[in-house]
Tab-separated table of C-alpha atoms in Angstrom:
chain	number	residue	atom	x	y	z
M	10	MET	CA	37.747	2.788	-10.444
M	11	LEU	CA	35.413	-0.111	-11.255
M	12	LEU	CA	34.417	-0.452	-7.572
M	13	LYS	CA	33.604	3.314	-7.455
M	14	LYS	CA	31.258	2.951	-10.498
M	15	ILE	CA	29.559	-0.089	-8.998
M	16	GLY	CA	29.103	1.725	-5.725
M	17	ILE	CA	27.549	4.740	-7.379
M	18	THR	CA	25.297	2.512	-9.436
M	19	LEU	CA	24.063	0.711	-6.297
M	20	ILE	CA	23.440	4.032	-4.505
M	21	VAL	CA	21.435	5.392	-7.424
M	22	LEU	CA	19.443	2.118	-7.643
M	23	ALA	CA	18.666	2.232	-3.903
M	24	CYS	CA	17.447	5.854	-4.247
M	25	VAL	CA	15.150	4.884	-7.116
M	26	VAL	CA	13.657	2.019	-5.117
M	27	VAL	CA	13.032	4.236	-2.065
M	28	LEU	CA	11.487	6.965	-4.255
M	29	ALA	CA	9.198	4.513	-6.073
M	30	SER	CA	8.031	3.004	-2.798
M	31	PHE	CA	7.309	6.432	-1.324
M	32	ALA	CA	5.432	7.586	-4.411
M	33	GLY	CA	3.349	4.410	-4.520
M	34	ARG	CA	2.414	4.722	-0.870
M	35	LYS	CA	1.337	8.350	-1.379
M	36	MET	CA	-0.687	7.403	-4.456
M	37	ILE	CA	-2.595	4.762	-2.486
M	38	GLU	CA	-3.080	7.016	0.531
M	39	SER	CA	-4.688	9.702	-1.695
M	40	SER	CA	-7.132	7.211	-3.187
M	41	PRO	CA	-10.692	6.651	-1.946
M	42	VAL	CA	-9.943	2.929	-1.581
M	43	TYR	CA	-7.513	3.697	1.238
M	44	GLN	CA	-10.150	5.397	3.371
M	45	ALA	CA	-12.615	2.639	2.558
M	46	ALA	CA	-10.046	0.027	3.598
M	47	ILE	CA	-9.447	1.747	6.965
M	48	ALA	CA	-13.220	1.880	7.581
M	49	GLU	CA	-13.617	-1.764	6.606
M	50	ILE	CA	-10.830	-2.889	8.967
M	51	ASP	CA	-12.193	-0.830	11.834
M	52	ASN	CA	-15.717	-2.303	11.287
M	53	LYS	CA	-14.534	-5.876	10.786
M	54	PHE	CA	-11.731	-6.138	13.295
M	55	GLY	CA	-12.384	-3.230	15.667
M	56	ASN	CA	-9.555	-1.566	17.634
M	57	SER	CA	-9.766	1.716	15.787
M	58	SER	CA	-7.696	3.524	18.433
M	59	SER	CA	-4.389	2.776	16.714
M	60	LYS	CA	-3.304	4.253	13.384
M	61	LEU	CA	-3.178	2.109	10.240
M	62	MET	CA	-0.368	2.745	7.731
M	63	ILE	CA	1.205	1.164	4.683
M	64	PRO	CA	4.553	-0.306	5.710
M	65	MET	CA	7.625	0.800	3.814
M	66	PHE	CA	9.090	-1.701	1.269
M	67	ARG	CA	6.048	-4.000	1.294
M	68	THR	CA	4.763	-5.024	-2.097
M	69	PHE	CA	1.614	-3.338	-3.445
M	70	LYS	CA	-0.282	-3.198	-6.700
M	71	PHE	CA	-2.461	-0.234	-7.553
M	72	SER	CA	-4.124	0.903	-10.784
M	73	GLU	CA	-7.114	3.116	-11.097
M	74	GLY	CA	-9.114	4.405	-14.009
M	75	THR	CA	-12.459	6.210	-14.191
M	76	TYR	CA	-14.562	3.033	-14.146
M	77	SER	CA	-12.173	0.261	-13.268
M	78	GLY	CA	-9.223	-0.398	-11.072
M	79	ARG	CA	-7.488	-2.825	-8.801
M	80	ALA	CA	-5.555	-2.444	-5.507
M	81	ASN	CA	-3.720	-4.991	-3.409
M	82	PHE	CA	-1.781	-3.696	-0.418
M	83	ILE	CA	-1.154	-4.234	3.282
M	84	LEU	CA	-2.106	-1.973	6.145
M	85	CYS	CA	-0.444	-2.408	9.590
M	86	ARG	CA	-1.237	-1.030	13.015
M	87	SER	CA	1.458	0.335	15.229
M	88	GLN	CA	1.200	-2.800	17.480
M	89	GLY	CA	2.114	-5.025	14.557
M	90	ALA	CA	-1.239	-6.416	13.419
M	91	CYS	CA	-1.389	-6.341	9.627
M	92	TYR	CA	-4.291	-6.700	7.129
M	93	GLN	CA	-4.210	-7.664	3.458
M	94	ILE	CA	-6.497	-5.437	1.367
M	95	ASN	CA	-7.835	-6.682	-1.971
M	96	ALA	CA	-9.968	-4.176	-3.855
M	97	GLU	CA	-11.525	-3.999	-7.272
M	98	LYS	CA	-13.293	-1.073	-8.930
M	99	ASN	CA	-16.178	-1.847	-11.309
M	100	ASN	CA	-18.405	0.848	-12.832
M	101	GLY	CA	-16.764	3.483	-10.677
M	102	GLN	CA	-17.405	1.734	-7.351
M	103	TRP	CA	-14.772	0.089	-5.151
M	104	ALA	CA	-15.477	-3.337	-3.552
M	105	LEU	CA	-12.923	-4.533	-1.131
M	106	THR	CA	-12.104	-7.340	1.253
M	107	ALA	CA	-9.729	-7.236	4.231
M	108	HIS	CA	-7.997	-10.317	5.660
M	109	ASP	CA	-6.095	-10.514	8.961
M	110	GLU	CA	-2.482	-11.476	8.240
M	111	SER	CA	-1.424	-12.229	11.812
């Protein structure tokens, strides 16, 4: 009986983690900083032919208000090249930097 309760608890916890990760990725992908990050990577590193995406289960931080915000996340290409994005919003404008992780 105890093992069954522990198993159910672990399954529910895993579902919550997957749901939170999915919701966070969608929140970032709907933000203007996501499109700005893709453009910055394409300009700085080239190779715009492959799609950039936020990998599942990678850590990210994202908060956005009307005039301020902060975003730290990773974008990866399908070939495996990844880029760290650090962005800060001041007075309604995003300023970001992209660093090659590979």
